[in-house]
Each structure stands twice: as structure tokens, then as C-alpha cells.
Coordinates of C-alpha atoms and ligand atoms in Angstrom, one line a residue:
Chain A
M1 CA -146.7 -17.0 -51.3
T2 CA -147.3 -20.4 -49.4
G3 CA -148.0 -20.0 -45.7
K4 CA -149.6 -16.3 -46.1
V5 CA -153.6 -17.3 -47.1
Q6 CA -155.9 -16.9 -43.9
K7 CA -159.2 -19.2 -42.9
P8 CA -161.3 -20.0 -40.1
C9 CA -161.1 -22.0 -37.8
K10 CA -164.5 -24.1 -38.5
I11 CA -164.5 -24.2 -34.1
C12 CA -163.6 -20.8 -32.9
G13 CA -163.9 -18.8 -36.1
K14 CA -160.5 -17.4 -35.3
M15 CA -158.5 -16.3 -38.2
F16 CA -155.2 -19.0 -38.8
T17 CA -152.9 -19.7 -41.8
P18 CA -153.3 -23.8 -42.0
C19 CA -150.4 -25.3 -43.6
A20 CA -150.2 -24.8 -48.2
D21 CA -149.5 -28.4 -48.4
C22 CA -152.2 -29.8 -45.7
E23 CA -154.5 -27.8 -48.1
N24 CA -152.9 -28.9 -51.2
D25 CA -153.3 -32.6 -50.5
K26 CA -156.6 -33.9 -50.8
T27 CA -155.5 -37.3 -50.3
M28 CA -156.1 -37.6 -46.4
F29 CA -157.8 -35.3 -44.6
R30 CA -156.0 -33.1 -42.2
W31 CA -156.5 -31.3 -39.0
K32 CA -154.9 -28.3 -40.1
R33 CA -157.9 -27.9 -43.1
V34 CA -160.6 -27.6 -40.6
A35 CA -159.2 -25.9 -37.1
C36 CA -156.5 -23.1 -35.2
S37 CA -154.8 -25.5 -33.1
P38 CA -155.3 -29.1 -31.8
E39 CA -157.8 -27.7 -28.9
C40 CA -160.2 -26.6 -31.8
A41 CA -159.5 -30.3 -33.8
K42 CA -160.6 -31.8 -30.3
K43 CA -164.1 -30.1 -30.2
Y44 CA -164.6 -30.3 -34.4
F45 CA -164.2 -34.8 -33.7
A46 CA -166.3 -34.3 -31.1
R47 CA -169.0 -32.1 -32.8
I48 CA -168.9 -34.8 -35.6
A49 CA -168.8 -38.1 -34.0
S50 CA -171.9 -37.6 -32.8
S51 CA -172.9 -38.3 -36.3
R52 CA -170.5 -40.6 -37.0
Q53 CA -169.5 -41.9 -34.2
L54 CA -165.4 -40.8 -34.0
N55 CA -165.9 -41.0 -30.2
P56 CA -166.7 -44.0 -28.4
E57 CA -167.9 -42.0 -25.3
N58 CA -171.1 -40.7 -28.2
K59 CA -171.9 -44.4 -28.6
K60 CA -173.9 -44.6 -25.2
Chain B
M1 CA -160.2 -45.1 -19.2
N2 CA -157.1 -42.9 -19.3
I3 CA -154.0 -45.1 -21.5
Y4 CA -150.8 -43.3 -21.4
L5 CA -149.0 -45.1 -24.5
D6 CA -146.2 -42.8 -24.6
H7 CA -143.3 -43.5 -22.4
A8 CA -140.6 -42.4 -25.0
A9 CA -141.3 -39.1 -24.4
T10 CA -141.5 -39.2 -20.7
T11 CA -142.1 -40.7 -17.4
G12 CA -144.3 -40.3 -14.5
L13 CA -142.7 -39.7 -11.1
S14 CA -143.6 -43.0 -8.4
D15 CA -145.9 -41.8 -5.3
S16 CA -142.7 -42.9 -3.5
M17 CA -140.6 -40.1 -5.9
K18 CA -143.0 -37.3 -5.1
Q19 CA -142.7 -38.1 -0.8
Y20 CA -138.6 -38.6 -1.0
L21 CA -138.7 -35.5 -3.2
T22 CA -140.6 -33.1 -1.4
S23 CA -138.1 -34.4 1.5
V24 CA -135.2 -32.6 -0.5
L25 CA -136.6 -30.1 -0.4
D26 CA -136.2 -28.7 2.4
L27 CA -132.3 -29.3 1.8
W28 CA -132.1 -26.2 0.1
G29 CA -128.0 -25.1 0.9
N30 CA -125.5 -25.1 -1.5
P31 CA -123.8 -28.5 -2.5
S32 CA -120.2 -26.3 -2.8
S33 CA -120.2 -24.9 0.5
L34 CA -118.3 -26.0 3.7
Y35 CA -121.1 -25.6 6.6
S36 CA -122.8 -28.4 7.9
I37 CA -125.9 -27.8 6.0
S38 CA -125.1 -28.4 2.6
D39 CA -123.7 -31.9 3.8
K40 CA -126.5 -33.3 2.9
P41 CA -127.4 -32.4 -0.2
R42 CA -123.5 -32.5 -1.4
Q43 CA -124.2 -37.0 0.0
I44 CA -127.1 -36.4 -2.2
I45 CA -125.5 -35.9 -5.8
S46 CA -122.1 -38.2 -4.4
D47 CA -125.1 -41.0 -3.6
A48 CA -126.9 -40.8 -6.3
R49 CA -123.5 -40.4 -9.0
Q50 CA -123.2 -43.8 -6.8
S51 CA -126.5 -45.3 -8.0
V52 CA -126.3 -44.3 -11.6
A53 CA -122.6 -45.6 -12.1
K54 CA -124.2 -48.5 -10.8
F55 CA -127.1 -48.7 -12.8
I56 CA -124.6 -48.8 -16.3
N57 CA -122.0 -50.7 -14.3
A58 CA -119.6 -47.6 -14.2
D59 CA -117.3 -46.2 -12.5
P60 CA -118.6 -43.2 -10.6
K61 CA -115.8 -40.5 -11.3
D62 CA -117.2 -41.4 -15.2
I63 CA -120.3 -40.4 -14.3
Y64 CA -120.8 -36.0 -15.1
F65 CA -124.4 -34.7 -14.3
T66 CA -125.5 -32.3 -17.3
P67 CA -129.1 -30.2 -17.6
S68 CA -130.7 -32.7 -19.8
G69 CA -130.2 -35.2 -22.3
S70 CA -129.9 -32.8 -25.2
G71 CA -127.4 -31.1 -22.8
S72 CA -125.2 -34.5 -22.7
N73 CA -124.8 -34.7 -26.1
T74 CA -124.1 -30.8 -26.7
L75 CA -120.7 -31.3 -24.4
A76 CA -120.2 -34.8 -26.2
V77 CA -120.0 -33.2 -29.1
K78 CA -119.2 -29.6 -29.0
G79 CA -117.2 -30.5 -26.3
L80 CA -114.5 -32.2 -28.1
T81 CA -115.0 -30.3 -31.4
S82 CA -114.7 -26.8 -30.0
E83 CA -111.6 -26.9 -28.9
N84 CA -110.3 -24.1 -31.7
P85 CA -112.5 -23.9 -34.8
S86 CA -109.3 -22.9 -37.4
K87 CA -107.7 -25.8 -36.0
N88 CA -110.4 -28.4 -35.2
H89 CA -109.0 -31.6 -35.3
Y90 CA -112.0 -33.6 -35.4
E91 CA -114.3 -34.8 -38.1
V92 CA -117.2 -35.4 -37.5
F93 CA -119.6 -38.8 -39.0
Y94 CA -122.8 -38.7 -37.1
S95 CA -126.7 -41.4 -37.6
P96 CA -129.0 -38.7 -39.6
T97 CA -131.2 -40.7 -37.7
A98 CA -129.6 -39.0 -34.5
H99 CA -132.1 -36.7 -31.6
K100 CA -131.8 -33.3 -32.9
S101 CA -129.3 -32.1 -30.2
M102 CA -126.8 -34.6 -31.7
L103 CA -127.6 -34.4 -35.5
K104 CA -127.4 -30.2 -34.7
A105 CA -124.2 -30.3 -32.6
C106 CA -122.6 -32.3 -35.2
E107 CA -123.9 -30.1 -38.0
A108 CA -122.3 -27.6 -36.3
C109 CA -118.8 -28.9 -36.5
I110 CA -116.4 -28.2 -39.0
Y111 CA -115.9 -31.3 -41.1
H112 CA -118.9 -33.5 -40.8
T113 CA -120.3 -36.1 -42.7
A114 CA -123.7 -37.9 -42.5
L115 CA -123.7 -41.6 -42.3
K116 CA -126.5 -43.9 -43.9
V117 CA -129.0 -46.6 -43.1
N118 CA -131.1 -49.0 -44.1
S119 CA -134.3 -49.2 -44.6
A120 CA -134.6 -50.1 -41.2
G121 CA -132.7 -47.5 -39.5
E122 CA -129.7 -49.2 -38.5
I123 CA -126.2 -47.9 -39.5
D124 CA -124.6 -49.4 -42.1
C125 CA -121.3 -50.7 -41.0
V126 CA -120.1 -51.4 -44.3
Y127 CA -120.4 -47.4 -45.4
L128 CA -118.9 -47.0 -41.8
D129 CA -116.2 -48.6 -42.6
D130 CA -115.7 -47.8 -46.1
V131 CA -115.7 -43.6 -45.4
L132 CA -113.8 -43.8 -42.0
T133 CA -110.8 -45.9 -44.2
R134 CA -111.2 -42.7 -47.1
H135 CA -111.6 -39.7 -44.5
N136 CA -108.5 -37.6 -44.2
A137 CA -106.2 -36.6 -41.7
L138 CA -108.7 -35.2 -39.2
K139 CA -109.3 -38.2 -36.0
P140 CA -113.0 -39.1 -36.5
L141 CA -115.9 -38.7 -33.5
V142 CA -118.6 -41.0 -34.7
C143 CA -122.1 -39.8 -33.0
I144 CA -124.9 -42.4 -32.8
E145 CA -127.8 -43.4 -31.5
A146 CA -127.8 -47.1 -29.5
G147 CA -131.8 -47.2 -30.1
N148 CA -134.0 -45.5 -31.9
S149 CA -136.4 -43.2 -30.3
E150 CA -138.7 -42.3 -32.7
I151 CA -138.8 -45.9 -35.3
G152 CA -137.3 -48.0 -32.3
T153 CA -134.4 -49.4 -34.4
I154 CA -131.4 -50.6 -32.4
N155 CA -127.9 -49.7 -33.1
D156 CA -124.8 -52.9 -32.4
V157 CA -122.8 -50.7 -31.0
V158 CA -120.3 -53.2 -30.4
N159 CA -119.4 -54.0 -33.8
I160 CA -119.7 -49.9 -34.6
G161 CA -117.6 -49.5 -31.7
S162 CA -115.3 -52.4 -33.6
I163 CA -115.0 -50.7 -36.6
V164 CA -114.7 -46.4 -34.7
H165 CA -111.8 -48.0 -32.9
G166 CA -110.3 -49.6 -36.0
H167 CA -109.5 -46.6 -37.6
N168 CA -108.9 -44.8 -34.5
G169 CA -111.7 -42.9 -33.7
I170 CA -113.9 -42.3 -30.8
L171 CA -117.4 -43.1 -30.3
A172 CA -120.6 -40.9 -28.9
V173 CA -123.9 -42.9 -28.0
D174 CA -126.9 -41.3 -27.4
A175 CA -128.2 -43.6 -25.0
T176 CA -131.6 -42.1 -24.8
G177 CA -133.6 -43.7 -26.6
Y178 CA -132.0 -47.0 -25.2
I179 CA -131.7 -47.3 -21.8
P180 CA -135.2 -47.2 -20.3
S181 CA -136.1 -50.3 -21.8
C182 CA -132.4 -51.9 -22.5
K183 CA -130.1 -52.6 -20.2
V184 CA -126.3 -50.5 -20.9
N185 CA -123.5 -52.2 -19.5
M186 CA -120.4 -50.2 -19.6
K187 CA -118.0 -53.3 -18.8
Q188 CA -119.7 -54.9 -21.9
W189 CA -119.4 -51.9 -23.8
E190 CA -116.1 -49.4 -22.5
N191 CA -113.8 -51.3 -24.6
Y192 CA -115.9 -49.8 -27.5
V193 CA -117.9 -46.9 -26.6
D194 CA -116.5 -43.4 -25.4
L195 CA -119.2 -41.9 -24.7
L196 CA -122.5 -42.0 -23.5
T197 CA -125.4 -40.2 -22.7
F198 CA -128.6 -40.4 -21.7
S199 CA -131.7 -38.4 -19.8
G200 CA -133.2 -38.3 -16.2
H201 CA -136.9 -37.9 -17.2
K202 CA -137.8 -41.3 -19.5
L203 CA -136.2 -42.7 -16.1
H204 CA -139.4 -41.5 -13.8
A205 CA -136.9 -38.8 -12.4
L206 CA -137.9 -35.4 -13.1
K207 CA -137.4 -33.8 -15.9
G208 CA -133.6 -31.6 -16.3
I209 CA -131.4 -33.8 -15.2
G210 CA -129.2 -35.4 -18.1
V211 CA -125.7 -38.3 -17.7
L212 CA -122.9 -38.6 -19.5
W213 CA -120.4 -41.3 -18.5
K214 CA -117.3 -40.2 -19.9
C215 CA -114.0 -42.5 -20.6
K216 CA -111.2 -41.4 -18.8
D217 CA -108.7 -40.6 -21.3
I218 CA -111.1 -38.1 -23.1
D219 CA -110.6 -35.1 -22.7
L220 CA -113.9 -32.2 -22.8
K221 CA -113.8 -28.8 -22.7
P222 CA -117.0 -27.2 -20.5
L223 CA -120.3 -26.8 -22.2
I224 CA -120.9 -24.1 -19.2
Y225 CA -118.1 -22.5 -17.6
G226 CA -118.0 -22.9 -14.2
S227 CA -116.4 -24.9 -10.7
Q228 CA -118.8 -28.1 -10.8
E229 CA -118.9 -31.7 -12.4
Q230 CA -115.1 -30.9 -12.6
S231 CA -115.6 -27.8 -14.7
L232 CA -117.2 -28.6 -17.6
I233 CA -121.0 -28.3 -16.7
G234 CA -120.9 -24.8 -14.4
G235 CA -123.8 -24.0 -12.6
T236 CA -124.8 -24.7 -8.6
E237 CA -126.0 -28.1 -8.4
N238 CA -129.8 -28.9 -9.5
V239 CA -130.3 -31.1 -6.2
L240 CA -133.6 -32.0 -6.3
G241 CA -133.0 -33.8 -10.2
I242 CA -129.9 -35.5 -9.3
A243 CA -131.5 -37.2 -6.4
S244 CA -134.6 -37.7 -8.1
L245 CA -132.0 -39.2 -11.2
G246 CA -130.8 -41.2 -8.7
K247 CA -133.6 -42.8 -7.0
A248 CA -135.4 -43.3 -10.3
V249 CA -132.2 -45.3 -11.3
E250 CA -132.3 -47.0 -7.8
D251 CA -136.8 -48.1 -8.0
Y252 CA -136.1 -49.0 -12.0
N253 CA -137.3 -51.9 -13.0
Y254 CA -136.8 -53.4 -16.7
S255 CA -140.3 -54.3 -17.4
S256 CA -140.6 -58.2 -19.1
G257 CA -144.3 -56.8 -19.8
A258 CA -143.3 -53.9 -22.7
P259 CA -143.0 -56.4 -25.6
N260 CA -145.6 -58.5 -24.7
N261 CA -148.1 -55.2 -25.0
R262 CA -146.0 -54.1 -27.6
D263 CA -147.0 -57.6 -29.6
Y264 CA -150.1 -57.9 -28.6
I265 CA -151.1 -54.7 -30.1
Y266 CA -148.8 -54.9 -33.2
H267 CA -150.5 -58.8 -34.0
Y268 CA -154.2 -56.6 -34.0
I269 CA -153.0 -54.2 -36.3
V270 CA -152.0 -56.1 -38.7
N271 CA -154.9 -58.8 -38.9
H272 CA -157.4 -56.1 -37.9
I273 CA -156.1 -52.4 -39.6
P274 CA -155.9 -53.1 -43.3
D275 CA -153.2 -51.0 -45.0
S276 CA -151.0 -50.4 -42.3
Y277 CA -147.3 -50.9 -42.0
L278 CA -144.1 -51.5 -39.4
V279 CA -142.2 -48.7 -39.7
G280 CA -138.3 -50.0 -39.0
A281 CA -137.2 -53.1 -37.4
S282 CA -139.1 -56.1 -37.5
I283 CA -140.7 -57.6 -34.1
E284 CA -138.9 -60.5 -34.9
S285 CA -135.0 -59.8 -35.4
G286 CA -134.5 -58.5 -31.8
K287 CA -133.4 -55.5 -33.3
R288 CA -136.6 -53.5 -32.2
L289 CA -136.3 -51.4 -28.9
P290 CA -138.9 -53.4 -26.7
H291 CA -141.0 -51.3 -25.4
N292 CA -141.6 -49.7 -29.3
L293 CA -144.1 -49.8 -32.0
Y294 CA -144.2 -47.8 -34.6
I295 CA -147.1 -47.8 -37.0
C296 CA -147.6 -46.7 -40.8
F297 CA -151.6 -46.0 -41.6
K298 CA -152.0 -45.6 -44.6
G299 CA -153.9 -42.6 -45.6
V300 CA -154.3 -41.6 -41.9
E301 CA -152.3 -38.3 -40.5
G302 CA -150.7 -39.6 -37.6
E303 CA -151.2 -36.0 -36.7
S304 CA -155.1 -36.2 -36.4
L305 CA -155.0 -39.8 -35.2
M306 CA -152.9 -38.3 -32.6
I307 CA -155.7 -36.4 -31.4
L308 CA -158.8 -38.2 -32.3
L309 CA -157.0 -40.9 -30.1
D310 CA -156.5 -38.5 -27.0
L311 CA -160.0 -37.6 -27.3
N312 CA -160.7 -41.5 -26.3
G313 CA -158.3 -41.3 -23.4
I314 CA -154.9 -43.1 -25.2
Q315 CA -152.0 -41.2 -25.3
V316 CA -149.3 -41.4 -28.0
S317 CA -147.1 -39.6 -30.4
T318 CA -146.8 -38.7 -34.3
G319 CA -142.8 -38.4 -35.8
S320 CA -143.5 -36.1 -38.4
A321 CA -145.2 -32.5 -37.9
C322 CA -146.6 -29.7 -39.6
N323 CA -147.0 -25.8 -39.2
S324 CA -148.3 -23.3 -41.0
R325 CA -145.1 -22.4 -43.6
N326 CA -144.4 -26.2 -44.1
R327 CA -145.2 -30.1 -43.7
S328 CA -141.6 -31.5 -42.6
A329 CA -141.1 -34.7 -42.7
S330 CA -139.2 -36.5 -39.4
A331 CA -135.1 -36.6 -40.1
T332 CA -135.7 -40.3 -38.9
L333 CA -138.6 -41.6 -41.6
S334 CA -136.8 -39.2 -44.3
A335 CA -133.2 -41.4 -43.9
I336 CA -134.7 -44.7 -43.9
G337 CA -136.3 -43.2 -47.4
M338 CA -139.5 -44.2 -46.3
D339 CA -142.2 -43.0 -49.1
E340 CA -143.2 -39.0 -48.2
K341 CA -146.7 -39.8 -48.8
D342 CA -146.7 -41.8 -45.7
T343 CA -144.2 -39.9 -43.6
H344 CA -147.5 -38.5 -42.4
S345 CA -149.2 -41.3 -42.1
C346 CA -147.2 -42.8 -38.7
I347 CA -148.1 -42.8 -35.2
R348 CA -145.8 -44.0 -32.0
L349 CA -146.8 -46.1 -29.4
T350 CA -144.5 -46.8 -26.6
F351 CA -145.7 -49.2 -23.3
S352 CA -144.6 -49.0 -19.7
G353 CA -145.6 -53.1 -19.8
R354 CA -148.1 -52.5 -17.2
E355 CA -150.9 -51.7 -19.3
T356 CA -153.5 -54.2 -18.5
P357 CA -155.2 -56.9 -20.7
E358 CA -159.1 -55.2 -20.9
E359 CA -156.7 -51.4 -21.5
L360 CA -155.1 -53.3 -24.6
D361 CA -158.2 -54.9 -25.8
Y362 CA -159.5 -51.4 -25.6
V363 CA -156.4 -49.4 -27.6
C364 CA -157.0 -52.0 -30.1
D365 CA -160.5 -50.9 -30.6
I366 CA -160.6 -47.7 -30.2
L367 CA -157.1 -47.7 -32.8
K368 CA -159.6 -49.9 -35.4
Q369 CA -162.4 -46.9 -35.1
C370 CA -160.6 -44.0 -35.1
V371 CA -158.3 -45.3 -38.2
E372 CA -161.6 -45.8 -40.1
S373 CA -163.3 -42.7 -38.6
L374 CA -160.6 -40.3 -40.2
R375 CA -160.4 -42.7 -43.6
W376 CA -164.2 -41.7 -43.6
L377 CA -163.7 -38.7 -44.0
N378 CA -161.0 -38.8 -46.7
T379 CA -164.3 -39.5 -48.5
K380 CA -166.1 -36.2 -47.4
Ligands
ZN401 ZN1 -160.3 -22.6 -33.3

């Protein structure tokens, strides 16, 4: 049954099927738990960068 | 700032290359035709073959152009073993860390056995000798990579070749990962290697062109039926790709800067980023490709780090990927016995040697920040 569960992308809202192992692995952050694509993952990182300064460009 | 540190994935074209290839675009004649508009394309192929032969110190007659490095590997393995499946007279022994094109071609053979590698990724020569001593009456074909394009470990081709030939076997060597940073000299290897392959686009040529060097005594079956490349690779020649490879190898410069730049980043990481370690052969061993750095950052997903670095203008690669169905550890990392937990926490940096001190400092700085940020996200 793994791989059938769908969830919405935190960026674009599109439903996607995350990797079951990524979902279950709570030991580290995995981009596929939050975003449907690398492009959305980049937007996710950029979005939280402003608060956490993940992106040094946002420090300036 | 944009810093490309994935030269093992592919390389770009120089301005002079683009200019040259633009001129080749006008030479559209079929190289096989006898009329005059085909003379130049035919000459380009002949010149490129000479240049490639000179690049590896070989005879141009032993150079075959293929569609890619993967095509060369497939031709090497299937060309030898596909003679007649029911009378397959080769037993294939292969490196478990070989490129997928070689791995899959070997696994498709009727009789195949994976070799062993040590924790650094080097072929276990004691096991190789032993398994070849115990093998059945079939002729052994041993397939290895000269240098692992993922973790950067260099194999001792001469020693492996001695063992293989000592058992009357054939050695096929994939030099795709090796040749961009280590010079190949077939005069030194020809007594040990029977088939050698590499790819053009890792050497600043176009995609879509590969090379097979073949020892004269070896007979191969075609990969694609036709009349070109001595009937091994049919199809009208990729003149543009061949031209690009000819020029690329003429212009190729083995940069002495790559190991220095690699070492600079490595020393920064071990001194400033905790819970990180080098994967593969040590820097000091001399058994690592000079431009390769493969690092595990514990508790950091390699793919997330790659994406975050890209967001900051730095391109690297990661070995293990996952898809919507499952995560699959890289075959290389599994073969060296890496802790499964760590196999998804690695990135590969491959240097050109032309990185500036400012760029290197920027990479150090950003790398540290990104690793820290992703570890911080683990706590959220
Ligand atoms: Zn999305």
C-alpha cells in the first residue's frame, strides 16, 4: 500500500505521493515531506529563509 | 554568484568550441558518400579519431565512436557476450560499483557474478584472484571502472589486469569517471586492458558521443547493425559530436588546481562542520580522483542540501535518490557497506580547478550554513 497516500504540496497545493520512507523517517528533514517538486522545495526553503536565514541573500 | 561543482556530471562548451561547431554545421554531407561535399565531414571524423587516439596514446584504428559512454559499455559487454545465448562462452565478473550501463549489461549476461569491493570502494583483488581460480570452464570477462564517478575511488587497473590475464580473462575498463582528471596512457595499459570506454561530454565535448577502445585481438558483435564504425555501430555518423570530441581532447588541459581546491573545501568541512565524514578512499591515499569530494553530513538529507545549495548558486550532486514509491540507496554506497542511514546524507562535489579563492570561501560559508539550517529543520 505504500506510495498510494497523497498529500497536498505546502507550496502549490497540488496533491502528490510522497516517498513512504521519507514520510516515516522522522530523524531528518526531507524535502519530499513538504513539496511536490524540487522547484516547490526551493520555494519552501526560500519562504522559511526569511525567518531562519536559510538563504544568505535574505540577510542583506 | 554561481559556482558549478558538478563537473563529473557534465561539462560545458568553450567559446572556441561553439565557434568551431558552428562552422561544422555547414558540413552536412553524409561522410559515407563519395562526392566532394562529403570529403570534409569524412576528414573531420578521421582527424577526430587521430586526436582521440593521441589523447590516450593509442592506435586510431582501435578507436570506435559510439553514441555515449553507456553505449560504449553496452557494446563492450554485449558485443562480447551476445554471440549466441545458448552457447554463451563468457562468465562475467563485474564491479558492484560500476556505472549502471555496465552493471545492467553484466547482469543481463547468463553467467554473471558481482565482485567485492572494500569499504573505500576498491576492487578486492584477493577475492578477484580467488573467484577466477574457482570459476568454471567459461572464459572470464571482468568489468570494472578505472575510477568511480560517484565516490571517486581509483582502482589499480594494472594489478587487476595482471590477475585477469593470469586467468586467461578479458578486462573491460570504464574510464568515464577517470579520464577527466587522470590521464590515460594505453601504451602503459595495453598489456592489461582489452576494452576501454569513456564519454565525450565529461571532457567538454557535446552530449551524444562516446568512445570504445578495443584491443585488436578482440572481436565484438555489433551494438547497432549497419556499416559505420567497422560495422559495430551502424547509423550515419554524428559528425558534430565526433568533431566536438576531437577538438575537446585537443584542447583538454589536466588542471592541477582541482586537487588543491578539493582539499581546501575538505579541510574546511572536517574542521568546521561537525558530524561529517569523507566517503571512499582518503585524500592522502592517492587512490581518489583528484577532483572528487564525496561527503556524508549526518542527519542532513543529501537532496535537500543539494536543492538548498542550488538556491544559493552552488550546484553539486547527490548519489541516492528517492521516488514516490521508495528510497533507493546508491548501489555504490550499498556495495561499500555504508550505514543505510547515511546513504541519503551525502553530496558529491567535483571541481574544475578553475574555482577562485573567493568562490571557495563562499562555498565553505554557504555549505556550513545550509547544513546547520537543515539540521535545525530536523528539530521542527
Ligand atoms: Zn508543489
